[in-house]
Amino acid sequence: MNRMKYKSSAFLTVIAVVIASLMAFSVGCVKKEEKEIKIGAILPLTGDAALYGDSIKKGVDLALIQINSKGGIKGRPVTVIYEDSKAVPADGVAAFQKLVDFNRVIAVIGDAVSSVTLAFAPIAEKNRVVVLSPLSSAPALTNAGDFIFRNVPSDLYGGRVAAYFAVKDQGWQKLAILYINNDFGVGLKRVFSENVESFGSKSKIVAGEAYEPGARDFRTQLLKIRATNPEAIFIVGYGEVPQILIQAKEIGLKTKILGTGLLEDPNVIKVAKEAAEGIYFTQLQYDANSNDPLVMTFVGTFNKKYNAKPDIIAAYGYDAVELLSFAIERSNLTSEGIRDQLYKVKNFHGVTGDFTFDKSGDVIQPLGIKTVRNGQFVWFKNKISIE
C-alpha cells in the first residue's frame, strides 16, 4: 500500500515537473515573441520583376543588419519576414493576409510593382496596417489610403519631368509611347501624355502602344510606332526593356528613347549593349559615387557584403527600412503610431535624398535626367527645374 502511494506520489511529481516545464517554455516563447519586432516584406523574388525584388531585398537586409547591430529598435531585435509576390496581384494579396493574420507583423514593406501594392492596399487600410513601398510609383497609389506610403516619387511627378524634358528641353514635337498594360504603365502613359500637351502646343503623341506583362516579342508594337515617324519614344516597362531596345534596333527604328528610372538596371547595358547607347531616363539624385558620408558608408558596406556597387533600387530598399525604423522608434508600436510618425517626417536624410511625406503619404524629391554613354550610366542633367 505504501509502495503504491509512493509510486502515485512520484508520478504526480513527474507530471507537475512536466507541466511546470511546459509553462516555463510557453512563457519563454511569449517573452521572445513579445521582444521581437516583426516587419513583413512583399517583393517579386521570382518572375519577371525578380531583379527589382532581389535588389530591394539586399538593401533591406543590409539596413536590418545595421539596425540590429546597434541594439535594434527600442532595444528589441527586428526581423523581416519575406513573401514572394511574383509580381502577381493575387499572390501579393495572399502574402499580405499571411503576414498580418499569421505572422502578426507591425508593418509591411512592399511591393515593388504598383499593381501588386494597389491590390493589397485596401486590405492594409481595412486592417490599419502601415505599408511602405520602396518602388511603386503609380499615380493611383496617392489615394490608396491613410496607411499607405512610398519612398519613391509618384509618376504624377516623374511623368511631368519626363514630358518637360522631352518638350521644353529637347524640343521634340512628335512623341510615341510604348507601355506595359498594368497600373504602372497605364498611369504613367496618361500623365506623360497630359503633360506633353500642356507643355507644348506643337508637341503631340503620335502613337501609343501597349504590351501585356510577360511579353517577349514587341515587334508588332514597334513597327506601328515606326510608321508614325516619331522623334522619340517614351518607354514604360520593367525587366523586358532590354529586349525592347534590341528589337527596336533590329527593325531599324532610329529614334530617341526616353524612360523611367527603372532603366538604370545593369541588365539594360549588359543585354542591350550598343542598343542602350544614348537612352535617356528620369532619375533621383542618388549617386553611388557621392562624397556624402551616409552614401559612402552605405556603398562601402554594401560592396563588402555583396561584392557589388548598390544600384538605386537597393538604395530604395535601404531607405525604406531606415524610414520605417525611424517611425517605429518614435511610435508606441501601434499601426496608428507608426502612421502618425511617418506623416511627421520632414527632411529625413537618406541615401537617395531627403524625405518629407505629404498628406497622401507621397514624397517629392528633385529628379534629373541620366543617359547611357560608352556603356555607363551618367548624368545628362542632374536636376530638371520645371518652370
Short mmCIF file of C-alpha atoms in Angstrom, two decimals:
data_model
loop_
_atom_site.label_atom_id
_atom_site.label_comp_id
_atom_site.label_asym_id
_atom_site.label_seq_id
_atom_site.Cartn_x
_atom_site.Cartn_y
_atom_site.Cartn_z
CA MET A 1 0.00 0.00 0.00
CA ASN A 2 2.78 2.39 0.99
CA ARG A 3 4.62 1.40 -2.16
CA MET A 4 1.59 2.26 -4.27
CA LYS A 5 1.28 5.60 -2.55
CA TYR A 6 4.95 6.27 -3.24
CA LYS A 7 4.53 5.41 -6.94
CA SER A 8 1.46 7.59 -7.17
CA SER A 9 3.24 10.43 -5.45
CA ALA A 10 6.27 10.08 -7.71
CA PHE A 11 4.04 10.00 -10.80
CA LEU A 12 2.27 13.17 -9.72
CA THR A 13 5.63 14.83 -9.08
CA VAL A 14 6.81 13.97 -12.58
CA ILE A 15 3.58 15.33 -14.05
CA ALA A 16 3.95 18.53 -12.07
CA VAL A 17 7.53 18.97 -13.27
CA VAL A 18 6.49 18.40 -16.90
CA ILE A 19 3.63 20.89 -16.60
CA ALA A 20 5.92 23.46 -14.97
CA SER A 21 8.49 22.96 -17.73
CA LEU A 22 5.89 23.40 -20.45
CA MET A 23 4.57 26.54 -18.78
CA ALA A 24 8.08 27.93 -18.48
CA PHE A 25 8.75 27.11 -22.14
CA SER A 26 5.46 28.73 -23.13
CA VAL A 27 6.19 31.87 -21.13
CA GLY A 28 9.69 31.98 -22.62
CA CYS A 29 8.26 31.77 -26.15
CA VAL A 30 5.77 34.54 -25.39
CA LYS A 31 8.52 36.75 -24.00
CA LYS A 32 10.71 36.06 -27.02
CA GLU A 33 7.81 36.76 -29.35
CA GLU A 34 6.95 39.97 -27.50
CA LYS A 35 10.55 41.12 -27.60
CA GLU A 36 10.93 40.72 -31.35
CA ILE A 37 9.67 43.40 -33.73
CA LYS A 38 8.41 41.75 -36.91
CA ILE A 39 8.14 43.58 -40.22
CA GLY A 40 6.78 41.99 -43.37
CA ALA A 41 8.22 42.43 -46.85
CA ILE A 42 6.30 41.55 -50.01
CA LEU A 43 8.55 41.58 -53.07
CA PRO A 44 8.77 39.93 -56.51
CA LEU A 45 11.53 37.48 -55.62
CA THR A 46 10.76 35.30 -58.65
CA GLY A 47 9.17 36.09 -62.01
CA ASP A 48 9.61 38.96 -64.45
CA ALA A 49 10.34 41.60 -61.81
CA ALA A 50 12.63 39.43 -59.65
CA LEU A 51 15.63 41.63 -60.42
CA TYR A 52 13.97 44.53 -58.60
CA GLY A 53 12.84 42.38 -55.71
CA ASP A 54 16.34 40.98 -55.26
CA SER A 55 17.92 44.45 -55.24
CA ILE A 56 15.40 45.77 -52.74
CA LYS A 57 15.93 42.71 -50.52
CA LYS A 58 19.68 43.32 -50.44
CA GLY A 59 19.12 46.90 -49.35
CA VAL A 60 16.57 45.82 -46.72
CA ASP A 61 18.86 43.11 -45.35
CA LEU A 62 21.79 45.49 -45.08
CA ALA A 63 19.73 48.08 -43.18
CA LEU A 64 18.41 45.33 -40.91
CA ILE A 65 21.92 44.14 -40.03
CA GLN A 66 22.99 47.66 -39.17
CA ILE A 67 19.91 48.36 -37.05
CA ASN A 68 20.24 45.14 -35.07
CA SER A 69 23.98 45.65 -34.59
CA LYS A 70 23.09 48.87 -32.75
CA GLY A 71 20.56 47.18 -30.45
CA GLY A 72 17.51 47.06 -32.72
CA ILE A 73 14.51 49.33 -32.17
CA LYS A 74 13.66 50.28 -28.60
CA GLY A 75 16.19 47.67 -27.53
CA ARG A 76 14.36 44.91 -29.40
CA PRO A 77 15.73 42.94 -32.37
CA VAL A 78 14.00 43.44 -35.72
CA THR A 79 13.08 40.59 -38.07
CA VAL A 80 11.89 40.93 -41.65
CA ILE A 81 9.62 38.14 -42.92
CA TYR A 82 9.74 37.89 -46.72
CA GLU A 83 6.93 36.80 -49.02
CA ASP A 84 7.20 36.39 -52.79
CA SER A 85 4.53 38.21 -54.81
CA LYS A 86 5.96 37.03 -58.15
CA ALA A 87 4.71 40.44 -59.38
CA VAL A 88 1.19 38.91 -59.39
CA PRO A 89 -1.54 40.89 -57.56
CA ALA A 90 -3.36 37.79 -56.29
CA ASP A 91 -0.14 36.39 -54.84
CA GLY A 92 0.58 39.72 -53.22
CA VAL A 93 -2.84 39.73 -51.55
CA ALA A 94 -2.34 36.19 -50.23
CA ALA A 95 1.10 37.16 -48.93
CA PHE A 96 -0.28 40.20 -47.15
CA GLN A 97 -3.03 38.19 -45.47
CA LYS A 98 -0.46 35.67 -44.21
CA LEU A 99 1.85 38.36 -42.83
CA VAL A 100 -0.98 40.09 -40.99
CA ASP A 101 -3.09 37.13 -39.82
CA PHE A 102 -0.38 34.57 -39.08
CA ASN A 103 2.91 36.44 -38.61
CA ARG A 104 1.32 39.45 -36.91
CA VAL A 105 3.78 41.92 -38.45
CA ILE A 106 3.83 45.51 -37.26
CA ALA A 107 4.20 46.97 -40.79
CA VAL A 108 4.84 45.85 -44.37
CA ILE A 109 7.49 46.91 -46.90
CA GLY A 110 6.41 46.43 -50.50
CA ASP A 111 5.62 45.77 -53.18
CA ALA A 112 8.00 46.84 -55.93
CA VAL A 113 5.22 46.51 -58.53
CA SER A 114 2.44 49.10 -58.37
CA SER A 115 -0.38 46.75 -59.37
CA VAL A 116 0.52 44.40 -56.52
CA THR A 117 0.71 47.19 -53.95
CA LEU A 118 -2.62 48.55 -55.15
CA ALA A 119 -4.15 45.07 -54.81
CA PHE A 120 -3.36 44.67 -51.12
CA ALA A 121 -3.63 48.37 -50.18
CA PRO A 122 -7.40 48.15 -49.43
CA ILE A 123 -6.76 45.21 -47.09
CA ALA A 124 -3.97 47.13 -45.37
CA GLU A 125 -6.28 50.10 -44.96
CA LYS A 126 -9.08 47.94 -43.56
CA ASN A 127 -6.73 46.24 -41.10
CA ARG A 128 -4.96 49.54 -40.31
CA VAL A 129 -1.52 48.19 -41.16
CA VAL A 130 1.17 50.57 -42.42
CA VAL A 131 2.56 49.81 -45.88
CA LEU A 132 5.72 51.50 -47.18
CA SER A 133 6.55 50.76 -50.80
CA PRO A 134 10.09 51.37 -52.00
CA LEU A 135 9.29 51.33 -55.71
CA SER A 136 5.55 51.53 -56.53
CA SER A 137 5.11 54.81 -58.37
CA ALA A 138 1.66 54.52 -59.99
CA PRO A 139 -0.43 57.71 -59.52
CA ALA A 140 -3.37 55.68 -58.15
CA LEU A 141 -1.37 54.91 -55.01
CA THR A 142 -1.66 58.55 -53.94
CA ASN A 143 -5.27 57.97 -52.91
CA ALA A 144 -4.89 54.35 -51.78
CA GLY A 145 -5.39 55.11 -48.10
CA ASP A 146 -4.21 56.72 -44.90
CA PHE A 147 -1.82 53.85 -44.05
CA ILE A 148 -0.18 53.64 -47.48
CA PHE A 149 3.21 55.33 -48.01
CA ARG A 150 6.05 55.15 -50.52
CA ASN A 151 9.59 56.49 -50.60
CA VAL A 152 9.74 56.76 -54.39
CA PRO A 153 8.15 59.80 -56.08
CA SER A 154 4.80 59.33 -57.75
CA ASP A 155 4.63 59.09 -61.52
CA LEU A 156 2.48 62.19 -61.32
CA TYR A 157 5.77 64.00 -60.82
CA GLY A 158 8.07 61.64 -62.74
CA GLY A 159 5.85 61.74 -65.80
CA ARG A 160 5.72 65.52 -65.63
CA VAL A 161 9.53 65.77 -65.50
CA ALA A 162 9.87 63.36 -68.45
CA ALA A 163 7.38 65.37 -70.51
CA TYR A 164 9.07 68.66 -69.63
CA PHE A 165 12.45 67.27 -70.69
CA ALA A 166 11.03 65.97 -73.97
CA VAL A 167 9.12 69.11 -74.92
CA LYS A 168 10.85 72.06 -73.27
CA ASP A 169 14.43 70.85 -73.04
CA GLN A 170 14.78 68.72 -76.19
CA GLY A 171 12.07 70.32 -78.31
CA TRP A 172 10.65 67.02 -79.56
CA GLN A 173 7.28 67.52 -81.25
CA LYS A 174 6.33 64.00 -82.34
CA LEU A 175 6.34 61.53 -79.46
CA ALA A 176 5.27 57.91 -79.12
CA ILE A 177 4.62 55.81 -76.03
CA LEU A 178 5.23 52.09 -75.53
CA TYR A 179 3.94 50.93 -72.16
CA ILE A 180 3.20 47.82 -70.11
CA ASN A 181 -0.53 47.23 -69.68
CA ASN A 182 -0.82 47.47 -65.89
CA ASP A 183 -1.42 50.20 -63.30
CA PHE A 184 2.15 51.45 -63.57
CA GLY A 185 2.19 51.63 -67.37
CA VAL A 186 -1.32 52.97 -67.92
CA GLY A 187 -0.96 55.61 -65.20
CA LEU A 188 2.38 56.89 -66.45
CA LYS A 189 1.21 56.90 -70.06
CA ARG A 190 -1.71 59.13 -69.07
CA VAL A 191 0.43 61.51 -67.01
CA PHE A 192 3.09 61.82 -69.71
CA SER A 193 0.51 62.42 -72.44
CA GLU A 194 -1.34 65.10 -70.48
CA ASN A 195 1.86 66.97 -69.67
CA VAL A 196 3.19 66.81 -73.22
CA GLU A 197 0.03 68.59 -74.32
CA SER A 198 0.26 71.17 -71.54
CA PHE A 199 3.94 71.99 -72.13
CA GLY A 200 3.91 72.45 -75.88
CA SER A 201 1.18 73.40 -78.32
CA LYS A 202 3.23 71.96 -81.20
CA SER A 203 4.11 68.70 -79.43
CA LYS A 204 1.80 65.72 -79.64
CA ILE A 205 1.58 61.98 -79.04
CA VAL A 206 1.54 60.33 -82.46
CA ALA A 207 1.34 56.72 -81.24
CA GLY A 208 0.54 54.82 -78.05
CA GLU A 209 1.07 51.07 -77.96
CA ALA A 210 0.60 48.69 -75.02
CA TYR A 211 2.03 45.23 -74.36
CA GLU A 212 0.97 42.64 -71.80
CA PRO A 213 3.04 41.70 -68.73
CA GLY A 214 5.28 38.75 -69.55
CA ALA A 215 5.51 39.63 -73.25
CA ARG A 216 8.75 38.80 -75.08
CA ASP A 217 8.05 39.97 -78.62
CA PHE A 218 7.42 43.69 -79.15
CA ARG A 219 7.98 43.93 -82.89
CA THR A 220 4.29 44.45 -83.76
CA GLN A 221 4.02 47.47 -81.48
CA LEU A 222 7.40 48.83 -82.56
CA LEU A 223 6.52 48.56 -86.26
CA LYS A 224 3.30 50.51 -85.66
CA ILE A 225 5.28 53.17 -83.84
CA ARG A 226 7.91 53.31 -86.59
CA ALA A 227 5.17 54.03 -89.13
CA THR A 228 4.36 57.31 -87.34
CA ASN A 229 7.99 58.51 -87.59
CA PRO A 230 8.33 59.86 -84.02
CA GLU A 231 11.31 61.86 -82.79
CA ALA A 232 11.32 59.96 -79.51
CA ILE A 233 9.62 57.05 -77.75
CA PHE A 234 8.72 57.10 -74.07
CA ILE A 235 9.07 53.52 -72.81
CA VAL A 236 7.40 52.38 -69.60
CA GLY A 237 8.34 48.88 -68.50
CA TYR A 238 10.37 46.61 -66.25
CA GLY A 239 12.99 43.96 -66.98
CA GLU A 240 11.72 43.49 -70.54
CA VAL A 241 13.08 46.88 -71.66
CA PRO A 242 16.46 45.49 -72.86
CA GLN A 243 14.60 43.25 -75.32
CA ILE A 244 12.54 46.21 -76.49
CA LEU A 245 15.74 48.15 -77.21
CA ILE A 246 17.27 45.22 -79.08
CA GLN A 247 14.16 44.64 -81.19
CA ALA A 248 13.82 48.35 -81.95
CA LYS A 249 17.36 48.31 -83.31
CA GLU A 250 16.67 45.12 -85.29
CA ILE A 251 13.73 46.68 -87.17
CA GLY A 252 15.72 49.82 -87.88
CA LEU A 253 13.82 52.13 -85.59
CA LYS A 254 16.12 55.11 -85.30
CA THR A 255 14.66 57.43 -82.71
CA LYS A 256 15.49 58.77 -79.27
CA ILE A 257 14.47 56.67 -76.27
CA LEU A 258 13.20 58.15 -73.01
CA GLY A 259 12.19 56.12 -69.97
CA THR A 260 11.84 55.93 -66.20
CA GLY A 261 14.44 55.36 -63.51
CA LEU A 262 13.95 51.60 -63.88
CA LEU A 263 16.19 51.82 -66.94
CA GLU A 264 19.16 52.24 -64.62
CA ASP A 265 19.47 48.48 -64.47
CA PRO A 266 22.81 46.76 -65.20
CA ASN A 267 20.94 44.32 -67.46
CA VAL A 268 19.96 47.18 -69.77
CA ILE A 269 23.62 47.67 -70.68
CA LYS A 270 24.62 44.02 -70.31
CA VAL A 271 21.82 42.67 -72.51
CA ALA A 272 21.00 45.53 -74.88
CA LYS A 273 24.66 46.60 -75.28
CA GLU A 274 25.02 49.18 -78.07
CA ALA A 275 21.21 49.37 -78.40
CA ALA A 276 21.21 51.07 -75.00
CA GLU A 277 23.63 53.82 -76.00
CA GLY A 278 22.10 57.28 -75.81
CA ILE A 279 18.88 56.37 -73.99
CA TYR A 280 17.55 58.94 -71.51
CA PHE A 281 15.64 58.35 -68.30
CA THR A 282 14.41 60.26 -65.26
CA GLN A 283 16.25 59.59 -62.01
CA LEU A 284 16.55 60.68 -58.39
CA GLN A 285 19.65 62.39 -57.05
CA TYR A 286 21.17 59.15 -55.74
CA ASP A 287 24.79 58.84 -56.76
CA ALA A 288 26.84 55.82 -55.67
CA ASN A 289 30.00 57.94 -56.16
CA SER A 290 28.79 60.74 -53.91
CA ASN A 291 31.00 62.21 -51.18
CA ASP A 292 28.04 62.29 -48.80
CA PRO A 293 29.21 60.36 -45.69
CA LEU A 294 25.90 58.48 -45.47
CA VAL A 295 26.10 57.37 -49.09
CA MET A 296 29.77 56.46 -48.78
CA THR A 297 29.05 54.26 -45.74
CA PHE A 298 26.11 52.63 -47.50
CA VAL A 299 28.09 51.92 -50.67
CA GLY A 300 31.09 50.64 -48.73
CA THR A 301 29.17 48.25 -46.50
CA PHE A 302 27.00 47.07 -49.42
CA ASN A 303 30.07 46.35 -51.53
CA LYS A 304 31.71 44.50 -48.63
CA LYS A 305 28.64 42.30 -48.13
CA TYR A 306 27.63 41.67 -51.75
CA ASN A 307 30.84 42.42 -53.67
CA ALA A 308 28.96 44.86 -55.90
CA LYS A 309 28.09 48.54 -56.07
CA PRO A 310 24.48 49.17 -54.97
CA ASP A 311 22.06 50.37 -57.63
CA ILE A 312 19.29 52.83 -56.87
CA ILE A 313 16.77 50.00 -56.36
CA ALA A 314 18.84 48.61 -53.48
CA ALA A 315 19.12 52.14 -52.13
CA TYR A 316 15.31 52.48 -52.18
CA GLY A 317 15.05 49.28 -50.12
CA TYR A 318 17.66 50.51 -47.66
CA ASP A 319 15.91 53.86 -47.20
CA ALA A 320 12.52 52.15 -46.73
CA VAL A 321 13.84 50.28 -43.69
CA GLU A 322 15.55 53.36 -42.31
CA LEU A 323 12.37 55.43 -42.62
CA LEU A 324 10.21 52.72 -41.09
CA SER A 325 12.71 52.21 -38.28
CA PHE A 326 12.72 55.96 -37.61
CA ALA A 327 8.92 55.98 -37.31
CA ILE A 328 8.69 52.81 -35.20
CA GLU A 329 11.34 54.11 -32.79
CA ARG A 330 9.21 57.19 -32.13
CA SER A 331 5.85 55.42 -32.05
CA ASN A 332 4.01 53.47 -29.38
CA LEU A 333 4.44 50.32 -31.53
CA THR A 334 0.91 50.56 -32.91
CA SER A 335 -0.01 50.99 -36.56
CA GLU A 336 -1.63 54.33 -35.82
CA GLY A 337 1.52 55.46 -34.03
CA ILE A 338 3.79 54.41 -36.90
CA ARG A 339 1.49 56.09 -39.42
CA ASP A 340 1.43 59.33 -37.44
CA GLN A 341 5.21 59.39 -37.14
CA LEU A 342 5.68 58.86 -40.89
CA TYR A 343 3.43 61.84 -41.59
CA LYS A 344 5.68 63.88 -39.31
CA VAL A 345 8.85 63.01 -41.26
CA LYS A 346 10.45 66.21 -42.53
CA ASN A 347 13.75 66.39 -44.44
CA PHE A 348 14.85 62.92 -43.35
CA HIS A 349 18.28 62.41 -44.91
CA GLY A 350 18.52 59.08 -46.73
CA VAL A 351 20.92 57.65 -49.30
CA THR A 352 18.51 58.51 -52.15
CA GLY A 353 17.90 62.05 -50.92
CA ASP A 354 15.88 63.94 -48.34
CA PHE A 355 12.38 62.76 -47.47
CA THR A 356 9.26 64.64 -46.45
CA PHE A 357 5.90 62.88 -46.66
CA ASP A 358 2.90 64.89 -47.80
CA LYS A 359 -0.70 64.37 -46.64
CA SER A 360 -1.11 61.49 -49.11
CA GLY A 361 1.96 59.56 -47.99
CA ASP A 362 3.89 60.60 -51.10
CA VAL A 363 7.38 62.08 -51.24
CA ILE A 364 8.51 64.89 -53.51
CA GLN A 365 12.17 64.83 -54.49
CA PRO A 366 14.05 66.55 -57.30
CA LEU A 367 14.59 64.48 -60.43
CA GLY A 368 17.21 64.73 -63.13
CA ILE A 369 17.95 63.02 -66.43
CA LYS A 370 20.55 60.31 -66.93
CA THR A 371 21.81 58.74 -70.13
CA VAL A 372 23.97 55.81 -71.26
CA ARG A 373 27.33 56.88 -72.59
CA ASN A 374 30.09 54.42 -73.53
CA GLY A 375 28.35 51.65 -71.64
CA GLN A 376 27.97 53.68 -68.43
CA PHE A 377 25.05 55.37 -66.69
CA VAL A 378 25.95 59.06 -66.41
CA TRP A 379 24.15 62.29 -65.64
CA PHE A 380 22.87 64.30 -68.56
CA LYS A 381 21.20 66.88 -66.34
CA ASN A 382 21.31 66.24 -62.60
CA LYS A 383 18.26 68.40 -61.94
CA ILE A 384 15.28 69.42 -64.03
CA SER A 385 13.64 72.66 -62.90
CA ILE A 386 10.09 72.87 -64.23
CA GLU A 387 9.17 76.46 -64.98
#
